[in-house]
Short mmCIF file of C-alpha atoms in Angstrom, two decimals:
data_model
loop_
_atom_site.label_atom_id
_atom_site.label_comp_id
_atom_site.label_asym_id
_atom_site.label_seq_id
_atom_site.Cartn_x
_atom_site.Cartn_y
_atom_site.Cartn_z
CA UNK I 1 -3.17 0.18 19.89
CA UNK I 2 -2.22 -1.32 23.27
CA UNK I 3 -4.99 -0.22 25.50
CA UNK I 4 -8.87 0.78 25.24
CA UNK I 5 -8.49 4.71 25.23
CA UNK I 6 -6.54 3.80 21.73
CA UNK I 7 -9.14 2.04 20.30
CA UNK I 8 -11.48 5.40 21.18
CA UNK I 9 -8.72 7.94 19.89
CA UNK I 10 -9.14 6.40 16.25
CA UNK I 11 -12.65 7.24 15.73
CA UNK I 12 -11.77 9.02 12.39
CA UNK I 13 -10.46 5.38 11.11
CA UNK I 14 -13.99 4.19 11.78
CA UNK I 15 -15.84 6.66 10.22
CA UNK I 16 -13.55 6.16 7.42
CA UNK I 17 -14.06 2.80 7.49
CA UNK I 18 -18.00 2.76 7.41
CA UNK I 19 -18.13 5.70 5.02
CA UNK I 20 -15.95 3.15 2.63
CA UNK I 21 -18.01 -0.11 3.65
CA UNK I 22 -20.84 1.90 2.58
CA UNK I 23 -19.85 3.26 -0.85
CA UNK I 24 -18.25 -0.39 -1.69
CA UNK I 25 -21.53 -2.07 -0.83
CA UNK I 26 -23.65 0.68 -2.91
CA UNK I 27 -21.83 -0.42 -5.99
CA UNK I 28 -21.94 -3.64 -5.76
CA UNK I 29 -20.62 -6.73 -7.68
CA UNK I 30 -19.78 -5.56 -11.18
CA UNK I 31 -18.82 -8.02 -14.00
CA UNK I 32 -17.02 -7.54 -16.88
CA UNK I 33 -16.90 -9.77 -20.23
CA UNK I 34 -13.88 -10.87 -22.30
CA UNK I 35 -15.44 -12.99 -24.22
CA UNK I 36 -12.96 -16.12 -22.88
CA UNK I 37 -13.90 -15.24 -19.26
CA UNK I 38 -15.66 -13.29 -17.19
CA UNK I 39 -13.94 -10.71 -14.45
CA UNK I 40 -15.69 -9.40 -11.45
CA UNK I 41 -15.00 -6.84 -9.15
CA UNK I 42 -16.75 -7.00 -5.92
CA UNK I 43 -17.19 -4.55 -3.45
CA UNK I 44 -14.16 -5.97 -0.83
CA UNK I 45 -11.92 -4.73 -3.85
CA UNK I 46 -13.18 -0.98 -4.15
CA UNK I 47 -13.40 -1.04 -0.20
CA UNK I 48 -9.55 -1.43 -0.37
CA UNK I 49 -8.94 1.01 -3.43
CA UNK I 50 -11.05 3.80 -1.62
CA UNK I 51 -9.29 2.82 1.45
CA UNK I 52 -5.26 3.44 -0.38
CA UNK I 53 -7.04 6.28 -1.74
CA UNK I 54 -8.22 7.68 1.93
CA UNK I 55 -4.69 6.53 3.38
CA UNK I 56 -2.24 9.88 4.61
CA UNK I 57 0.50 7.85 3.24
CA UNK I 58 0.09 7.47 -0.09
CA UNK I 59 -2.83 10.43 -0.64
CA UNK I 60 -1.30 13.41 1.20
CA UNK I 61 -4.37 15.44 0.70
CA UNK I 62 -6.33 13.38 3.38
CA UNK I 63 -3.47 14.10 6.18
CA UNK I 64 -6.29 16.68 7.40
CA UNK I 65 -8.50 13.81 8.19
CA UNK I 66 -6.56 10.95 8.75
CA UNK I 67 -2.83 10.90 10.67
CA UNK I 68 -0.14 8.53 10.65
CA UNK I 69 -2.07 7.60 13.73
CA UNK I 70 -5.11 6.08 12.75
CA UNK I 71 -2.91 4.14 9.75
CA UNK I 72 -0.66 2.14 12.63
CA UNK I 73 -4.39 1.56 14.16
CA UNK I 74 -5.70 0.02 11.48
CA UNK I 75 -3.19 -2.29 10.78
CA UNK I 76 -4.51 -4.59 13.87
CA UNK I 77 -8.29 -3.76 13.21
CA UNK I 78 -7.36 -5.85 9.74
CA UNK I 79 -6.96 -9.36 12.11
CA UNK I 80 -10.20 -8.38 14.30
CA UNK I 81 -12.09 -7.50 11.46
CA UNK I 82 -11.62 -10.39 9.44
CA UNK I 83 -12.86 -12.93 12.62
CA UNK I 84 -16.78 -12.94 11.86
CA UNK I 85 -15.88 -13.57 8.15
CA UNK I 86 -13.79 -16.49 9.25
CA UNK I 87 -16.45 -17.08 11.52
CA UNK I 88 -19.04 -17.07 8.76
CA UNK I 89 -16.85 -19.64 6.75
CA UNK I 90 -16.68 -21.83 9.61
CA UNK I 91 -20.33 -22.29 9.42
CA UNK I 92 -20.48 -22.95 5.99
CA UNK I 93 -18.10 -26.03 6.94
CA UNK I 94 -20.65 -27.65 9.36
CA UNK I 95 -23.64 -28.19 8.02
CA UNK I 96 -21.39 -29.51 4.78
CA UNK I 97 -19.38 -31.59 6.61
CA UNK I 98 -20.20 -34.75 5.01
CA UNK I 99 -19.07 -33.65 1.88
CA UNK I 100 -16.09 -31.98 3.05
CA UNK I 101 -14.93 -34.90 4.78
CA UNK I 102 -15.60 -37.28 1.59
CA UNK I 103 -12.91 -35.16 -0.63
CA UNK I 104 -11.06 -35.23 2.14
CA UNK I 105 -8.04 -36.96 0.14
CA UNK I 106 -7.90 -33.85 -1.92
CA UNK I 107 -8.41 -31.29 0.75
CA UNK I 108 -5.23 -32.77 1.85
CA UNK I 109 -2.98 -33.37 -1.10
CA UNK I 110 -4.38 -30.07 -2.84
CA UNK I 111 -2.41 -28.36 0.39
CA UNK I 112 0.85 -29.75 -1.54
CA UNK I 113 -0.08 -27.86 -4.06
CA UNK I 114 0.94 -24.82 -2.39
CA UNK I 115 4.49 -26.09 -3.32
CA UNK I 116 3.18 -24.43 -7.11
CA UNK I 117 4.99 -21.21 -5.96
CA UNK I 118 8.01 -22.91 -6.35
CA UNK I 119 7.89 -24.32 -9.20
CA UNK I 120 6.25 -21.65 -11.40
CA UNK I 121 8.18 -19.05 -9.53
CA UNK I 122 11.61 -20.61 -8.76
CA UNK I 123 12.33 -20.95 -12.92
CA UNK I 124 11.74 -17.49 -13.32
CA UNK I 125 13.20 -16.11 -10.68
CA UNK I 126 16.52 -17.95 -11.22
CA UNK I 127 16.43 -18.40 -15.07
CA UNK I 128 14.58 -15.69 -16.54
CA UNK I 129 15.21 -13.14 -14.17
CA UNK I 130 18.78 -13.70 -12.68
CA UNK I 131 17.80 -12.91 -9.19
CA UNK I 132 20.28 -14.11 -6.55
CA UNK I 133 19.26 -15.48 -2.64
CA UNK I 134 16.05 -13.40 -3.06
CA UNK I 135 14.93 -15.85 -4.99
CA UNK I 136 14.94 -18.52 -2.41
CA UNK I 137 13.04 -15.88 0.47
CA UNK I 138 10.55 -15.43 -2.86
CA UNK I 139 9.71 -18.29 -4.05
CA UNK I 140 9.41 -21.01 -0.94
CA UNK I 141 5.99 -19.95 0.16
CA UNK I 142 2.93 -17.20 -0.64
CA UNK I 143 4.57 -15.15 1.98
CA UNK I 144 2.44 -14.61 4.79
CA UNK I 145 3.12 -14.00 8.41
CA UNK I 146 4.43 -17.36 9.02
CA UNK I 147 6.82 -17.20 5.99
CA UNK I 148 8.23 -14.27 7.50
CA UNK I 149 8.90 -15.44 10.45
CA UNK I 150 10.66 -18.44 9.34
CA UNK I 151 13.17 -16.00 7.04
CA UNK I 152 13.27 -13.90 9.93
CA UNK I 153 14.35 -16.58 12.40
CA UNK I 154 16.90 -18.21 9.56
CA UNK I 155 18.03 -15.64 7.58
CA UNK I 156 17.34 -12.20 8.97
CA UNK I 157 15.30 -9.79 7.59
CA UNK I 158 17.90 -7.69 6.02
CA UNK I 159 19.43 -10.67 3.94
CA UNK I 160 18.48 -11.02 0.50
CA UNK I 161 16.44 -13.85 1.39
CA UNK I 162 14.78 -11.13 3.79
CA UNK I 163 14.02 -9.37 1.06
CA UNK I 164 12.73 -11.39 -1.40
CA UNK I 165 10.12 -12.80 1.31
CA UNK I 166 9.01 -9.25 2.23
CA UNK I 167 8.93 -8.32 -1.43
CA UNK I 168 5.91 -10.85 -1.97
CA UNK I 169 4.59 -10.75 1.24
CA UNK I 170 4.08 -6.58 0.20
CA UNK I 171 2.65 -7.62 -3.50
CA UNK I 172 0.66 -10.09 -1.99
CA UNK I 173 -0.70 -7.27 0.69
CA UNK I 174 -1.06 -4.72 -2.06
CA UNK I 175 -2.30 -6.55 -4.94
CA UNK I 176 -3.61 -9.76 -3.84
CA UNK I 177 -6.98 -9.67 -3.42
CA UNK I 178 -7.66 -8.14 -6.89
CA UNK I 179 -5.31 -10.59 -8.57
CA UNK I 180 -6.79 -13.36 -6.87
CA UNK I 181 -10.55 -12.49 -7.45
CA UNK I 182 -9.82 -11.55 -11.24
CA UNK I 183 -7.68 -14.79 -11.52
CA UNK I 184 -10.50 -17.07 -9.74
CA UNK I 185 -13.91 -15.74 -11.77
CA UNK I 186 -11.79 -15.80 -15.01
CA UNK I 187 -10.34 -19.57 -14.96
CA UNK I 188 -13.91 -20.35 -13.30
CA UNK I 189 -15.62 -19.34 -16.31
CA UNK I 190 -13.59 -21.00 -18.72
CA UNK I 191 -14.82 -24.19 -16.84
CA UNK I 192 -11.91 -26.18 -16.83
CA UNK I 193 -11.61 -26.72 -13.84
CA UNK I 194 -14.01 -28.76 -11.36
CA UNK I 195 -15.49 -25.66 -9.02
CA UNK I 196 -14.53 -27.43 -5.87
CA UNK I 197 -10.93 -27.40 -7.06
CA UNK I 198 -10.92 -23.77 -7.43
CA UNK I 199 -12.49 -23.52 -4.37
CA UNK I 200 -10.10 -25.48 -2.43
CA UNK I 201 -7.32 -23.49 -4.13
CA UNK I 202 -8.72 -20.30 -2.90
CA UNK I 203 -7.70 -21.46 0.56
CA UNK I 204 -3.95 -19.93 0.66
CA UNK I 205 -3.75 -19.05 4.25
CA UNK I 206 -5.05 -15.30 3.82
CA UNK I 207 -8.58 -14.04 5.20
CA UNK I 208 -8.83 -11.50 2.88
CA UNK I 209 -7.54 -13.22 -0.34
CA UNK I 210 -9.78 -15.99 0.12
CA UNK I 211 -12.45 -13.78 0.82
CA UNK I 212 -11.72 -12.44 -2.86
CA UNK I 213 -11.26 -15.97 -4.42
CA UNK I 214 -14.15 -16.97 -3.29
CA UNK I 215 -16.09 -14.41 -3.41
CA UNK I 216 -15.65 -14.41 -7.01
CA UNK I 217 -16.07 -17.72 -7.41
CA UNK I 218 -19.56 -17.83 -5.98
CA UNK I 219 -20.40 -14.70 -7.69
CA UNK I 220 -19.13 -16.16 -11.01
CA UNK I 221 -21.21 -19.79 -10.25
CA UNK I 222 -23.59 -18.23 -7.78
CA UNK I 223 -25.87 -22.33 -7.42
CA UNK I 224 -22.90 -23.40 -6.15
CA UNK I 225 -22.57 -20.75 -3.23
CA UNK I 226 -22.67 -23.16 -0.22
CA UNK I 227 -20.21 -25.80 -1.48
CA UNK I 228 -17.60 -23.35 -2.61
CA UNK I 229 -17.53 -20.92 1.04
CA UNK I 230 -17.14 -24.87 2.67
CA UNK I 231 -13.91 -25.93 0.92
CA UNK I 232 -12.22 -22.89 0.65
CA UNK I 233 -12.81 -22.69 4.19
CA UNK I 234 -12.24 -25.91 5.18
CA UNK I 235 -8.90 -25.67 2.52
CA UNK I 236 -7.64 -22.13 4.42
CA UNK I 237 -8.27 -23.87 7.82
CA UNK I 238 -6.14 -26.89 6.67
CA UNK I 239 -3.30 -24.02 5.25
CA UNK I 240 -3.12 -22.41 8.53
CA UNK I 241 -2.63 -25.62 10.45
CA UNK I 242 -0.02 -27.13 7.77
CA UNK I 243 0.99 -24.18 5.42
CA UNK I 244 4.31 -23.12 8.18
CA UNK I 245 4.91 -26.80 8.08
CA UNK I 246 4.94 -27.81 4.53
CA UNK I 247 6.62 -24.12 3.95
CA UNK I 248 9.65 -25.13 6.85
CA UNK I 249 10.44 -28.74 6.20
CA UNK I 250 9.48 -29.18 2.66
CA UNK I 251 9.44 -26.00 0.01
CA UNK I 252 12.20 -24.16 2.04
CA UNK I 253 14.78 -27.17 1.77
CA UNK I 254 13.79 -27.75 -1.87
CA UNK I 255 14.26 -24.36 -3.06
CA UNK I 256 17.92 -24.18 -1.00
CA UNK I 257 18.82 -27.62 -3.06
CA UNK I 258 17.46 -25.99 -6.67
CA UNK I 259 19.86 -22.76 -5.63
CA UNK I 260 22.47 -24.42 -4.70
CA UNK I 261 22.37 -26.59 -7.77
CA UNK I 262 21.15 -23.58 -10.50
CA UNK I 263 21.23 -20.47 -8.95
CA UNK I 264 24.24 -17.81 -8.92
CA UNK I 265 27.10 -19.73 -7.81
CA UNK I 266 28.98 -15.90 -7.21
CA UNK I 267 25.70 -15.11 -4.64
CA UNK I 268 25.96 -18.24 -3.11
CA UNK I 269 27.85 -17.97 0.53
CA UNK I 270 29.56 -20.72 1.99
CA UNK I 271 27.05 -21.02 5.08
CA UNK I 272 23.94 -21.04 3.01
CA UNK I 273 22.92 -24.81 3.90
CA UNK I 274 19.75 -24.72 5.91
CA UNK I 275 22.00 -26.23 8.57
CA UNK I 276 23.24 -23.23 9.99
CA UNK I 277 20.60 -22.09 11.78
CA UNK I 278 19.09 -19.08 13.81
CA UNK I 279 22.77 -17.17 14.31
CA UNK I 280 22.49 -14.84 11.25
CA UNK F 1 12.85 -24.21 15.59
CA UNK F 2 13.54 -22.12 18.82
CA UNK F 3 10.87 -19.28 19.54
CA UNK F 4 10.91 -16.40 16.85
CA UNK F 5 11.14 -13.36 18.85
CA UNK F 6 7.78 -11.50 18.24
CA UNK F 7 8.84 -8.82 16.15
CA UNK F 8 10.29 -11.39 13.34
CA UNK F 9 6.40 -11.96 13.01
CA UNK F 10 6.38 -7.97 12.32
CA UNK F 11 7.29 -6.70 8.64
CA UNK F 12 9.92 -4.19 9.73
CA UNK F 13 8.84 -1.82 12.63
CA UNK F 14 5.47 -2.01 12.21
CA UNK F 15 3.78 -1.66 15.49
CA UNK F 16 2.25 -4.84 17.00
CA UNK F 17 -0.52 -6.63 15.67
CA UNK F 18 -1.29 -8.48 18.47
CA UNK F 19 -3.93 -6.85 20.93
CA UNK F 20 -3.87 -7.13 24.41
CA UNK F 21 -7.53 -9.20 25.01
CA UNK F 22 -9.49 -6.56 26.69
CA UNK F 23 -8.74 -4.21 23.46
CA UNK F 24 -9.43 -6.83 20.74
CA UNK F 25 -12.64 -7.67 22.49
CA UNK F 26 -13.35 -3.98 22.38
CA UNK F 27 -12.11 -3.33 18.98
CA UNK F 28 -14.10 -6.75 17.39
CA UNK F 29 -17.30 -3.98 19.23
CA UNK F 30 -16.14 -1.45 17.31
CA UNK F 31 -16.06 -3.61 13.88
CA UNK F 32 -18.95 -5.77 14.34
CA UNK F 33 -21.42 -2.34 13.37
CA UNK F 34 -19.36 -2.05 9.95
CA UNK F 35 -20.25 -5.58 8.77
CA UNK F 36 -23.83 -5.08 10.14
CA UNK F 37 -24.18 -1.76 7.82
CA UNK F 38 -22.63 -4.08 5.03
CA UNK F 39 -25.74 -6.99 5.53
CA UNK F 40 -28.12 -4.15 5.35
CA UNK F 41 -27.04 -3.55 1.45
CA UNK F 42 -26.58 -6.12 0.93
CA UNK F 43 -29.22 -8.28 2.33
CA UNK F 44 -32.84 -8.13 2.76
CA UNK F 45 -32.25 -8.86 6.27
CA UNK F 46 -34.32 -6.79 8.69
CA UNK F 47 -31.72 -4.66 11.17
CA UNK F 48 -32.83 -6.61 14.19
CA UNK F 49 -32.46 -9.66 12.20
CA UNK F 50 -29.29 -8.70 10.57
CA UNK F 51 -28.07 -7.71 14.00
CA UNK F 52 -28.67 -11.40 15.87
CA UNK F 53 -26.81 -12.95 12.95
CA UNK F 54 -23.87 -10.83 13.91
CA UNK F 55 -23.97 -11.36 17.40
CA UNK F 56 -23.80 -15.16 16.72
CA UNK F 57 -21.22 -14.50 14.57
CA UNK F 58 -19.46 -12.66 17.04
CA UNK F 59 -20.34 -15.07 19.89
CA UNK F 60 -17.79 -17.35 17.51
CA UNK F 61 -15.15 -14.75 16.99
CA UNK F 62 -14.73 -14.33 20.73
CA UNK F 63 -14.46 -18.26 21.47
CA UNK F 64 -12.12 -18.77 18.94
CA UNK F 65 -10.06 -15.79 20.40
CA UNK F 66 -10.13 -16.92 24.04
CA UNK F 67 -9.35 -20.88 22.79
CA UNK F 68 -6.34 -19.30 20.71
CA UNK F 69 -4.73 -17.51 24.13
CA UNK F 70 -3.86 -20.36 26.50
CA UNK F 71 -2.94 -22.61 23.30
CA UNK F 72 -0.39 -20.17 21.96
CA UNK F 73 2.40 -22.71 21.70
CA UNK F 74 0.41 -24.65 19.65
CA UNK F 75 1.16 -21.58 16.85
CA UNK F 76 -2.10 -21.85 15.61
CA UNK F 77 -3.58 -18.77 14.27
CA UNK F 78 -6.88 -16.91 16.43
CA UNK F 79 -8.86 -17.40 12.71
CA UNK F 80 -7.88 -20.89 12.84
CA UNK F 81 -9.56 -21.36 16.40
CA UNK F 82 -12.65 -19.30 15.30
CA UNK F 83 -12.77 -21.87 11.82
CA UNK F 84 -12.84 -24.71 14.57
CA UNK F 85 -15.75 -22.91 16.69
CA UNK F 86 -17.50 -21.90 13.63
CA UNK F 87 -17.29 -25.84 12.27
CA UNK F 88 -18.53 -26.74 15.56
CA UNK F 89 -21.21 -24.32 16.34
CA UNK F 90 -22.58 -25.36 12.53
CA UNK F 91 -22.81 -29.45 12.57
CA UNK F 92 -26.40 -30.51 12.72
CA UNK F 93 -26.26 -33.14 14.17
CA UNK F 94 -25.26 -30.91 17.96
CA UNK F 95 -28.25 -29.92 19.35
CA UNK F 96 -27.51 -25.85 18.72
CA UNK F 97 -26.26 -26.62 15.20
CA UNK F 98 -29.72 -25.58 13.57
CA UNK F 99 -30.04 -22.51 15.74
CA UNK F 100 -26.44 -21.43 14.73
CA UNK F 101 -26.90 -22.11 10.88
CA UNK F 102 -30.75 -19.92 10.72
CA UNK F 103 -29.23 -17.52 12.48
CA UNK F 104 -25.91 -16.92 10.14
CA UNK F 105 -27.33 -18.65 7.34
CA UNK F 106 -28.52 -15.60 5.22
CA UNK F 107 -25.27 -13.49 6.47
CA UNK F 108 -23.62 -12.86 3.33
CA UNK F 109 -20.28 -13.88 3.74
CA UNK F 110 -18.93 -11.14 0.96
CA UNK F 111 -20.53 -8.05 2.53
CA UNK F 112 -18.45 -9.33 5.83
CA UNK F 113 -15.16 -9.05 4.38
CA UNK F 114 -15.67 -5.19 3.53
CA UNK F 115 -14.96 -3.31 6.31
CA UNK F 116 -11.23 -5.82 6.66
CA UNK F 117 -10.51 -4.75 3.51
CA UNK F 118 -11.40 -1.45 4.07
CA UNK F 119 -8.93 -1.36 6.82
CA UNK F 120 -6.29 -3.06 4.95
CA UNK F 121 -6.37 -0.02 1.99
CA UNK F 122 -6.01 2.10 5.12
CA UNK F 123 -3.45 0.28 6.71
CA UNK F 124 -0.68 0.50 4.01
CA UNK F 125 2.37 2.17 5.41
CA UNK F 126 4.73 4.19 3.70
CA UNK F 127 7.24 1.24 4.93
CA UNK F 128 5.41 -0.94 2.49
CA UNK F 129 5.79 1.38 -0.44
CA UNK F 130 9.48 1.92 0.39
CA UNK F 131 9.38 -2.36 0.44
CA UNK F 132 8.32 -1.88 -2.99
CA UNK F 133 10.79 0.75 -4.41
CA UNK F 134 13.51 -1.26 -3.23
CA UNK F 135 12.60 -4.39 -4.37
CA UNK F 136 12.72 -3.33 -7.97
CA UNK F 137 10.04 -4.86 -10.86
CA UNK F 138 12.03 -8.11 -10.99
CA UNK F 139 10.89 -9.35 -7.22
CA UNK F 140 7.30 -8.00 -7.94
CA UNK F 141 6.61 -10.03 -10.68
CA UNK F 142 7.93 -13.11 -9.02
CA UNK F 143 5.60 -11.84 -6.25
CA UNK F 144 2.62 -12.10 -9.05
CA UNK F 145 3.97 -15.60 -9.76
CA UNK F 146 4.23 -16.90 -6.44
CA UNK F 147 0.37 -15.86 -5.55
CA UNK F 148 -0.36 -17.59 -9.40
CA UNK F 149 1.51 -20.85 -8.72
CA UNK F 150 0.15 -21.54 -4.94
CA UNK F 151 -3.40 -21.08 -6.81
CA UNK F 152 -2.70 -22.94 -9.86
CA UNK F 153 -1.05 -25.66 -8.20
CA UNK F 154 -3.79 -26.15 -5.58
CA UNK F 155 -6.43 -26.00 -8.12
CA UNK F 156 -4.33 -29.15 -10.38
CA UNK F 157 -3.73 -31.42 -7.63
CA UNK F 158 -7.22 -30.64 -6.02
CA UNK F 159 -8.97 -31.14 -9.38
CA UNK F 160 -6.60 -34.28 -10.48
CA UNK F 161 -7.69 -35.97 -7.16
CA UNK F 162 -11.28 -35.29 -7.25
CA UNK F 163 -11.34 -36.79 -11.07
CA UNK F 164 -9.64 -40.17 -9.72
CA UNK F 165 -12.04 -40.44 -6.87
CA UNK F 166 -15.41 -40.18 -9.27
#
């Protein structure tokens, strides 16, 4: 999509689009009980199941309808679709911003805790599962676009640190939002947790995933609506201005120390240090 | 860090995200509709009203976007910028903060994020499935991990600090 007779040519994407929007809204929020915990499924998660289901490139039957086309065209609609959401969330922030500035010592040291991928996933990766370098392009960050461009830039996107970054930047893409809305409603039911934690922890530096943390959340605790869209706003906000950061200077050079010291020592190459720089 | 070239922001040869302005403005046009079927389920929102809260909405989405051009070496996300405006826009104590917050106030925030996720199930490239072949169960269940861990470990420290402070 590079100019405004584009954006016309993909009408079948929007029809597509509103015919899903509209199905995914007539369902609704749906819950389901475990007994420990309670799971919802909310309509942003069937909108994206009908929508793989819809897509040329994994349904074939709908190539009629839909070309490769309209795919590559929605893949920027994702960013301009999101903005009033974020824009919504922003709003939420304001009229809260009292509170949000009096937790504002854990706003900021929850953002550390985005250093969790590392170590729940580093151990497994390199212990349990006996990856090699992949593990390091893994595990550093939640592998969004920022993470990839930092492996891109350092490592090249066809090393195995490549890989590993585009492996969970894809898992992420594909099964993010409903791991992230099943995991939020079911840990916020168990009530361990203080809400505004889980809130704040649904800020990870993705629109849509925090859209499904979230949204579960306040479906699961629906009273405390207001406060949750404010931190896990104001906690996303705070991960896109510090997540590259903390990803770069902190979590990358960990997880190259922890390899070096535990992973494969065969799979380790003499110019792995993060010294060496854009030239690969 | 030098400058990443801009396709190291791309996984693989996707084609570019980034819009020229004119066409994002256009395209945010084409999306706003979408979300304002969405408030109509799921809100008791009258269309006109339900269309105003949009437009606000929207008034956002396009500030943020025009603030995030000029400051691109700042590397700061468009949503970011529109976060900022939003904040803004909402604090009561600016004289439009209670005319922004009536107007979006009853917009329900989940119904928004339909039609982006509805473009993201339509969005998935063959490339992506081919990212998944390769990468073989071992990297997807790290994957699973990783999205666990930056949750998990959020939630700890978040809920740690809030105990200590009362």
């Amino acid at each position: 999509m590079t100019s405004v007779r584009d954006v016309g040519a993909a009408w079948r994407l929007y029809v597509a689009a509103a015919v899903l929007v509209l199905v995914a809204q007539l369902i609704g929020i749906q819950q389901l009980d475990l007994g420990v915990g309670v799971i919802m499924f909310l309509p942003l998660l069937y909108a994206f199941v009908l929508g793989l289901v819809l897509n040329p490139s994994i349904v074939g039957r709908f190539q009629p309808f839909l070309k490769s086309r309209e795919v590559a065209a929605a893949s920027p609609l994702i960013v301009v679709a999101i903005m009033p959401f974020i824009a919504k969330f922003g709003t939420t922030i304001g009229p809260d911003i009292e509170q949000i500035i009096a937790a504002g010592p854990a706003l900021l040291l929850q953002e550390l805790g985005n250093l969790g991928t590392v170590i729940l996933a580093f151990p497994l990766a390199v212990w349990l599962l006996k990856l090699g370098r992949e593990s390091v392009g893994a595990t550093f960050s939640v592998a969004r676009e920022p993470s990839i461009a930092i492996v891109a830039e350092r490592y090249g996107l066809k090393s195995p640190e490549g890989t590993g970054v585009l492996a969970v930047y894809v898992v992420g893409t594909l099964f993010g939002t409903i791991l992230y809305s099943v995991m939020a409603s079911f840990i916020a039911s168990t009530g361990v947790f203080d809400i505004r934690a889980l809130a704040m922890a649904c800020g990870v530096g993705s629109g849509s995933m925090m859209a499904a943390c979230s949204g579960s959340l306040a479906a699961a605790v629906p009273e405390m609506e207001s406060t949750i869209l404010a931190f896990a706003g104001s906690s996303n906000l705070l991960t896109y201005a510090t997540g590259m950061y903390l990803s770069l200077f902190v979590a990358l050079p960990a997880v190259e120390w922890m390899y070096r010291r535990w992973g494969r020592p065969e799979a380790t190459p003499a110019s792995a240090g993060a010294s060496t720089g854009g030239d690969r | 860090m030098s400058t990443a070239p801009t396709p190291a922001l791309q996984p693989g040869a996707r084609t570019p995200d980034k819009l020229p302005l004119g066409v994002e403005l256009i395209a945010l046009a084409v999306v706003l509709p979408m979300g304002w079927l969405a408030q109509l389920i799921a809100t008791d929102l009258s269309p006109g009203r339900a269309a105003l809260g949009m437009l606000v909405l929207a008034a956002i989405a396009v500030l943020g976007i025009l603030i995030a051009r000029p400051t691109a070496r700042l590397r700061l996300p468009a949503v970011a910028w529109v976060s900022v405006v939003g904040i803004l826009a909402s604090i009561p104590a600016f004289p439009w903060g209670g005319f922004v917050v009536e107007m979006v106030g009853e917009i329900d925030f989940l119904a928004l994020s339909v039609p982006c996720l509805a473009f993201a199930g339509l969005a998935i490239t063959t490339r992506e499935l081919d990212i998944v072949k390769r990468s073989g169960w071992k990297l997807l269940i790290v994957g699973v991990f990783v999205l666990i861990g930056t949750f998990l470990g959020s939630a700890v420290v978040a809920h740690l600090t809030l105990g200590l402070m009362g």
